[in-house]
């Protein structure tokens, strides 16, 4: 389903620069928060492993900076098929993988640069400790509840069998209130809302972990800040697809509501963003990196590919404005421990965090 022959392509599959800049972001945060002696890189829904692979390449290139740091990779993946593809992308072929289907860590390997890689089915199973969490196009695939405002109050949108055509599905409104209505804000102004309880649970887990042990979470996805309404849609072969036709054959997705993620963090950590992908990548130095790679490229076809990838990532009509970056960080990272109390009230802290403000090269 992934890639040019599948239903959709993700940013890491489009350009290596994307993953490299995310690698720089994690190293920048590691330096800014005091260069701990160890950290875990945890990716939720790693796709084909391309993104983690690009990040690990940056860690290798910055080996002199990270030389005294003990790094491990932890991948949260429910698909056995994708975990095998990730292992092919990331691990050293000469070293056999350890498999144990009954264990919380169902697979273990070693990356090409010698970093241990472990696979889990659930974030809760990943060891707690100083970690950098990454969720790229992860939250948009979690299931949503849809609600419509009616004269009788909020009513959930459900799926029903069309009484006229037995093999056809249709949307209907629930006749009365349903439990998921609890997720709607009392002061909600929109007349149609999508809520994602699973996203709330994961954000609470991330916020609790980062609040206790430090680190950061970087979330990149298409979404909005509590403004959009009906975004649930299907993709099949890179084209929009009616979600009710041939269920199970298309990729289903709904835009991430970042205002909901911020609310679910419950003040345990600070949040930054969402900022548009083109702003984040520009702040991270994508133009500098593109120039270096273009200067190194000998073949015209490679240069064309780099420029095409850059355009796809940065063009407002393509991914530049549709994708957003959002981060969770410990309060003291932004305000210092003494100001932590005031930080809880401050919605937009002064940002010295790469990507969310311009990166200062030293």
Short mmCIF file of C-alpha atoms in Angstrom, two decimals:
data_model
loop_
_atom_site.label_atom_id
_atom_site.label_comp_id
_atom_site.label_asym_id
_atom_site.label_seq_id
_atom_site.Cartn_x
_atom_site.Cartn_y
_atom_site.Cartn_z
CA UNK A 1 0.00 0.00 0.00
CA UNK A 2 3.04 2.28 0.45
CA UNK A 3 5.06 3.82 -2.38
CA UNK A 4 4.49 4.77 -6.00
CA UNK A 5 2.62 1.53 -6.82
CA UNK A 6 0.51 1.67 -3.65
CA UNK A 7 -2.21 3.96 -2.30
CA UNK A 8 -0.04 6.78 -0.94
CA UNK A 9 3.58 7.97 -0.63
CA UNK A 10 5.00 9.51 2.55
CA UNK A 11 7.60 12.31 2.86
CA UNK A 12 10.53 9.97 3.73
CA UNK A 13 9.80 7.99 0.56
CA UNK A 14 9.94 11.22 -1.48
CA UNK A 15 13.26 12.68 -0.31
CA UNK A 16 16.13 11.63 1.94
CA UNK A 17 16.45 15.28 3.08
CA UNK A 18 13.23 14.96 5.09
CA UNK A 19 14.57 12.23 7.38
CA UNK A 20 18.00 13.84 7.60
CA UNK A 21 16.51 17.09 8.93
CA UNK A 22 14.47 15.18 11.50
CA UNK A 23 17.70 13.47 12.59
CA UNK A 24 19.27 16.93 13.02
CA UNK A 25 16.21 17.96 15.08
CA UNK A 26 16.68 15.08 17.55
CA UNK A 27 20.42 15.76 17.90
CA UNK A 28 19.69 19.46 18.41
CA UNK A 29 17.19 18.63 21.19
CA UNK A 30 19.63 16.16 22.76
CA UNK A 31 22.30 18.89 22.89
CA UNK A 32 19.88 21.58 24.15
CA UNK A 33 18.62 19.40 26.97
CA UNK A 34 22.07 18.57 28.33
CA UNK A 35 23.60 15.72 26.25
CA UNK A 36 22.38 12.74 28.28
CA UNK A 37 24.60 9.64 28.24
CA UNK A 38 21.85 7.54 26.62
CA UNK A 39 18.60 7.95 24.71
CA UNK A 40 15.95 5.82 23.02
CA UNK A 41 14.63 6.72 19.56
CA UNK A 42 11.04 5.47 19.47
CA UNK A 43 9.04 5.56 16.23
CA UNK A 44 5.30 4.88 16.13
CA UNK A 45 4.16 3.22 12.89
CA UNK A 46 7.52 3.23 11.05
CA UNK A 47 6.15 2.31 7.59
CA UNK A 48 8.99 0.72 5.61
CA UNK A 49 11.66 1.97 8.05
CA UNK A 50 12.91 4.62 5.62
CA UNK A 51 12.58 7.51 8.08
CA UNK A 52 14.41 5.80 10.95
CA UNK A 53 17.05 4.70 8.42
CA UNK A 54 17.65 8.31 7.32
CA UNK A 55 17.80 9.46 10.95
CA UNK A 56 20.33 6.74 11.86
CA UNK A 57 22.49 7.83 8.93
CA UNK A 58 22.60 11.35 10.45
CA UNK A 59 23.50 9.87 13.85
CA UNK A 60 26.42 8.05 12.15
CA UNK A 61 27.53 11.21 10.32
CA UNK A 62 27.46 13.10 13.63
CA UNK A 63 29.33 10.28 15.37
CA UNK A 64 31.89 12.68 16.85
CA UNK A 65 29.07 14.59 18.61
CA UNK A 66 27.21 11.45 19.79
CA UNK A 67 30.26 9.26 20.49
CA UNK A 68 29.69 8.98 24.26
CA UNK A 69 25.95 8.45 23.95
CA UNK A 70 24.31 5.03 24.14
CA UNK A 71 21.52 5.00 21.52
CA UNK A 72 18.85 2.35 21.00
CA UNK A 73 15.93 2.18 18.52
CA UNK A 74 12.43 1.04 19.50
CA UNK A 75 9.77 0.56 16.82
CA UNK A 76 6.06 0.28 17.60
CA UNK A 77 4.54 -1.76 14.77
CA UNK A 78 1.45 -4.00 14.72
CA UNK A 79 1.91 -5.35 11.18
CA UNK A 80 4.09 -8.50 10.91
CA UNK A 81 4.59 -7.80 7.19
CA UNK A 82 5.80 -4.21 7.73
CA UNK A 83 8.08 -5.21 10.61
CA UNK A 84 9.87 -7.62 8.24
CA UNK A 85 10.29 -4.83 5.65
CA UNK A 86 11.61 -2.50 8.39
CA UNK A 87 14.13 -5.16 9.43
CA UNK A 88 15.35 -5.44 5.81
CA UNK A 89 15.75 -1.65 5.65
CA UNK A 90 17.44 -1.16 9.00
CA UNK A 91 19.30 -4.22 10.25
CA UNK A 92 22.62 -5.82 9.43
CA UNK A 93 21.94 -8.91 7.30
CA UNK A 94 24.88 -10.88 8.69
CA UNK A 95 23.40 -10.82 12.20
CA UNK A 96 20.23 -12.95 12.49
CA UNK A 97 17.10 -11.40 13.97
CA UNK A 98 15.83 -12.69 17.31
CA UNK A 99 12.11 -13.49 17.21
CA UNK A 100 9.73 -14.27 20.08
CA UNK A 101 6.04 -13.91 19.16
CA UNK A 102 4.90 -14.26 22.79
CA UNK A 103 7.21 -11.58 24.17
CA UNK A 104 6.43 -7.84 24.50
CA UNK A 105 9.58 -7.36 22.37
CA UNK A 106 8.58 -9.62 19.48
CA UNK A 107 11.70 -8.99 17.38
CA UNK A 108 15.27 -7.76 17.98
CA UNK A 109 18.11 -6.88 15.63
CA UNK A 110 21.13 -4.64 15.20
CA UNK A 111 21.28 -1.70 12.79
CA UNK A 112 23.95 -1.41 10.08
CA UNK A 113 25.76 1.07 12.34
CA UNK A 114 25.60 -1.27 15.37
CA UNK A 115 22.61 0.23 17.20
CA UNK A 116 20.17 -2.25 18.84
CA UNK A 117 16.67 -2.24 17.30
CA UNK A 118 13.60 -3.68 19.07
CA UNK A 119 10.00 -4.15 17.90
CA UNK A 120 6.82 -3.83 20.02
CA UNK A 121 3.09 -3.95 19.33
CA UNK A 122 2.18 -1.19 21.81
CA UNK A 123 3.81 2.04 23.03
CA UNK A 124 3.13 0.95 26.64
CA UNK A 125 5.54 -1.98 26.16
CA UNK A 126 8.49 0.28 25.23
CA UNK A 127 10.82 0.72 28.23
CA UNK A 128 10.35 4.01 30.06
CA UNK A 129 13.40 6.23 30.02
CA UNK A 130 14.86 9.32 28.35
CA UNK A 131 13.44 9.05 24.82
CA UNK A 132 12.78 10.90 21.61
CA UNK A 133 9.45 9.87 20.13
CA UNK A 134 8.55 10.21 16.47
CA UNK A 135 5.10 9.87 14.89
CA UNK A 136 5.07 10.63 11.17
CA UNK A 137 1.74 10.03 9.43
CA UNK A 138 0.72 7.87 12.37
CA UNK A 139 -2.16 9.70 14.05
CA UNK A 140 -4.11 10.22 10.80
CA UNK A 141 -4.78 6.47 10.45
CA UNK A 142 -6.28 6.00 13.92
CA UNK A 143 -10.08 5.53 13.92
CA UNK A 144 -12.34 8.53 14.54
CA UNK A 145 -15.85 9.09 15.82
CA UNK A 146 -17.81 11.58 13.70
CA UNK A 147 -20.50 13.86 15.12
CA UNK A 148 -23.12 16.11 13.54
CA UNK A 149 -24.87 18.94 15.43
CA UNK A 150 -28.67 18.59 15.16
CA UNK A 151 -31.62 20.47 16.75
CA UNK A 152 -31.66 17.61 19.34
CA UNK A 153 -27.95 18.06 20.17
CA UNK A 154 -24.87 16.16 18.97
CA UNK A 155 -25.54 12.91 17.12
CA UNK A 156 -22.88 10.38 16.12
CA UNK A 157 -22.52 9.48 12.43
CA UNK A 158 -22.67 5.68 12.09
CA UNK A 159 -22.38 3.20 9.21
CA UNK A 160 -25.47 1.22 8.25
CA UNK A 161 -26.57 -1.18 5.50
CA UNK A 162 -28.67 0.54 2.84
CA UNK A 163 -32.20 -0.95 3.14
CA UNK A 164 -32.73 -0.51 -0.63
CA UNK A 165 -29.46 -2.20 -1.71
CA UNK A 166 -28.27 -5.04 0.54
CA UNK A 167 -24.60 -4.93 -0.48
CA UNK A 168 -24.30 -1.13 -0.15
CA UNK A 169 -23.35 0.87 2.94
CA UNK A 170 -24.61 4.31 3.97
CA UNK A 171 -24.02 6.89 6.72
CA UNK A 172 -26.82 7.44 9.27
CA UNK A 173 -27.21 9.59 12.40
CA UNK A 174 -27.57 7.79 15.73
CA UNK A 175 -31.13 8.16 17.09
CA UNK A 176 -29.87 9.25 20.51
CA UNK A 177 -26.67 10.30 22.34
CA UNK A 178 -23.70 7.89 22.28
CA UNK A 179 -20.83 7.51 24.82
CA UNK A 180 -18.09 9.04 22.59
CA UNK A 181 -19.94 12.37 22.83
CA UNK A 182 -17.94 12.87 26.05
CA UNK A 183 -14.95 13.86 23.86
CA UNK A 184 -16.68 16.95 22.43
CA UNK A 185 -15.85 20.28 24.08
CA UNK A 186 -18.79 22.10 25.74
CA UNK A 187 -17.95 25.30 23.85
CA UNK A 188 -17.50 23.58 20.45
CA UNK A 189 -18.51 26.00 17.65
CA UNK A 190 -18.24 23.66 14.64
CA UNK A 191 -21.36 21.80 13.48
CA UNK A 192 -19.43 18.66 12.49
CA UNK A 193 -16.59 17.19 14.56
CA UNK A 194 -14.24 14.19 14.35
CA UNK A 195 -12.70 12.92 17.59
CA UNK A 196 -10.00 10.28 17.99
CA UNK A 197 -9.95 8.69 21.49
CA UNK A 198 -6.95 6.48 20.57
CA UNK A 199 -4.91 9.61 19.79
CA UNK A 200 -5.84 11.01 23.20
CA UNK A 201 -4.66 7.85 24.97
CA UNK A 202 -1.31 7.87 23.11
CA UNK A 203 -0.72 11.58 23.74
CA UNK A 204 -1.42 11.08 27.47
CA UNK A 205 1.11 8.23 27.55
CA UNK A 206 3.72 10.36 25.73
CA UNK A 207 3.07 13.39 27.96
CA UNK A 208 3.41 11.30 31.11
CA UNK A 209 6.68 9.73 29.92
CA UNK A 210 8.25 13.02 28.77
CA UNK A 211 7.10 14.80 31.94
CA UNK A 212 8.78 12.12 34.10
CA UNK A 213 11.96 11.22 32.22
CA UNK A 214 12.52 14.07 29.72
CA UNK A 215 13.08 13.84 25.98
CA UNK A 216 10.62 15.05 23.36
CA UNK A 217 7.97 13.93 20.88
CA UNK A 218 7.86 15.15 17.28
CA UNK A 219 4.59 14.60 15.44
CA UNK A 220 4.24 15.29 11.71
CA UNK A 221 0.92 14.84 9.95
CA UNK A 222 -1.70 16.54 7.91
CA UNK A 223 -4.17 18.23 10.17
CA UNK A 224 -5.61 21.43 11.57
CA UNK A 225 -5.84 23.35 14.84
CA UNK A 226 -9.48 22.65 15.65
CA UNK A 227 -10.92 24.36 12.55
CA UNK A 228 -11.84 21.61 10.06
CA UNK A 229 -14.99 19.48 10.10
CA UNK A 230 -15.45 16.53 7.73
CA UNK A 231 -12.01 15.20 6.69
CA UNK A 232 -12.59 11.42 6.73
CA UNK A 233 -11.64 10.03 3.30
CA UNK A 234 -10.16 7.09 1.44
CA UNK A 235 -7.22 6.75 -0.95
CA UNK A 236 -6.72 3.96 -3.44
CA UNK A 237 -3.97 4.05 -6.06
CA UNK A 238 -3.23 7.72 -5.18
CA UNK A 239 -6.82 8.74 -5.93
CA UNK A 240 -9.65 9.72 -3.60
CA UNK A 241 -11.89 6.74 -2.93
CA UNK A 242 -15.40 6.57 -1.42
CA UNK A 243 -14.85 5.19 2.10
CA UNK A 244 -18.05 3.11 1.96
CA UNK A 245 -17.15 1.25 -1.25
CA UNK A 246 -15.20 -2.04 -1.01
CA UNK A 247 -14.07 -1.63 2.62
CA UNK A 248 -10.62 -3.08 3.29
CA UNK A 249 -9.26 -2.22 -0.16
CA UNK A 250 -8.36 1.46 0.42
CA UNK A 251 -6.30 3.50 2.86
CA UNK A 252 -8.63 5.35 5.27
CA UNK A 253 -7.54 8.59 6.89
CA UNK A 254 -8.78 11.65 8.79
CA UNK A 255 -6.92 14.91 9.42
CA UNK A 256 -5.32 15.22 12.87
CA UNK A 257 -6.92 17.78 15.19
CA UNK A 258 -3.84 19.27 16.89
CA UNK A 259 -6.00 21.29 19.30
CA UNK A 260 -7.32 17.96 20.63
CA UNK A 261 -3.73 16.61 21.00
CA UNK A 262 -2.73 19.77 22.90
CA UNK A 263 -5.74 19.40 25.20
CA UNK A 264 -4.98 15.70 25.81
CA UNK A 265 -1.44 16.55 27.00
CA UNK A 266 -3.28 18.07 30.03
CA UNK A 267 -0.50 20.55 30.81
CA UNK A 268 1.94 17.78 31.85
CA UNK A 269 4.30 18.94 29.09
CA UNK A 270 4.66 22.01 26.88
CA UNK A 271 3.51 21.83 23.27
CA UNK A 272 4.79 23.68 20.22
CA UNK A 273 2.99 24.09 16.91
CA UNK A 274 1.39 23.10 14.74
CA UNK A 275 3.63 24.82 12.18
CA UNK A 276 3.41 24.17 8.45
CA UNK A 277 5.88 21.63 7.05
CA UNK A 278 7.48 24.17 4.70
CA UNK A 279 8.17 26.54 7.63
CA UNK A 280 9.56 23.75 9.81
CA UNK A 281 11.86 22.37 7.08
CA UNK A 282 13.01 25.88 6.06
CA UNK A 283 13.88 26.60 9.71
CA UNK A 284 15.76 23.29 9.81
CA UNK A 285 17.95 24.34 6.87
CA UNK A 286 16.43 22.38 3.97
CA UNK A 287 17.75 24.95 1.44
CA UNK A 288 21.31 24.56 2.72
CA UNK A 289 21.06 20.76 2.60
CA UNK A 290 19.53 20.77 -0.90
CA UNK A 291 22.40 22.91 -2.22
CA UNK A 292 25.00 20.53 -0.73
CA UNK A 293 23.32 17.49 -2.32
CA UNK A 294 22.88 19.24 -5.70
CA UNK A 295 26.57 20.20 -5.71
CA UNK A 296 27.51 16.57 -4.97
CA UNK A 297 25.18 15.07 -7.60
CA UNK A 298 26.91 14.21 -10.88
CA UNK A 299 23.94 12.91 -12.86
CA UNK A 300 21.19 15.20 -14.17
CA UNK A 301 18.56 12.57 -13.23
CA UNK A 302 19.67 12.68 -9.56
CA UNK A 303 19.47 16.49 -9.54
CA UNK A 304 15.98 16.31 -11.06
CA UNK A 305 14.89 13.82 -8.41
CA UNK A 306 16.22 16.08 -5.61
CA UNK A 307 14.43 19.13 -7.02
CA UNK A 308 11.19 17.16 -7.52
CA UNK A 309 11.37 15.90 -3.94
CA UNK A 310 12.04 19.42 -2.61
CA UNK A 311 9.05 20.77 -4.56
CA UNK A 312 6.76 18.02 -3.24
CA UNK A 313 7.80 18.70 0.38
CA UNK A 314 7.78 22.53 0.23
CA UNK A 315 5.24 23.60 -2.40
CA UNK A 316 2.13 25.04 -0.64
CA UNK A 317 -0.08 23.29 -3.24
CA UNK A 318 1.52 19.91 -2.48
CA UNK A 319 2.74 18.99 1.04
CA UNK A 320 4.16 22.35 2.15
CA UNK A 321 1.01 23.68 3.81
CA UNK A 322 -1.03 20.50 4.23
CA UNK A 323 1.42 18.86 6.62
CA UNK A 324 2.16 20.23 10.07
CA UNK A 325 4.75 19.66 12.78
CA UNK A 326 3.84 19.56 16.47
CA UNK A 327 6.11 18.85 19.45
CA UNK A 328 5.77 17.87 23.10
CA UNK A 329 8.63 18.92 25.42
CA UNK A 330 9.24 19.11 29.18
CA UNK A 331 8.21 22.52 30.60
CA UNK A 332 11.72 23.18 31.89
CA UNK A 333 13.14 22.75 28.36
CA UNK A 334 11.38 25.98 27.36
CA UNK A 335 11.17 27.99 30.54
CA UNK A 336 13.71 26.70 33.03
CA UNK A 337 12.55 24.97 36.21
CA UNK A 338 11.95 28.24 38.11
CA UNK A 339 9.41 29.44 35.55
CA UNK A 340 7.67 26.11 35.20
CA UNK A 341 4.57 27.30 37.07
CA UNK A 342 4.00 30.27 34.77
CA UNK A 343 4.66 28.03 31.76
CA UNK A 344 1.48 26.10 32.38
CA UNK A 345 -0.53 29.26 31.71
CA UNK A 346 1.51 30.35 28.68
CA UNK A 347 0.05 29.06 25.43
CA UNK A 348 2.92 30.09 23.16
CA UNK A 349 6.24 29.89 24.96
CA UNK A 350 9.25 31.70 23.56
CA UNK A 351 10.68 29.07 21.28
CA UNK A 352 14.35 28.24 21.11
CA UNK A 353 13.47 24.87 19.64
CA UNK A 354 14.81 24.04 16.17
CA UNK A 355 12.19 23.96 13.43
CA UNK A 356 9.70 26.02 15.44
CA UNK A 357 12.08 28.98 15.25
CA UNK A 358 15.08 29.46 12.98
CA UNK A 359 17.95 27.03 13.63
CA UNK A 360 21.07 28.82 14.79
CA UNK A 361 24.12 27.16 13.25
CA UNK A 362 27.16 27.14 15.57
#
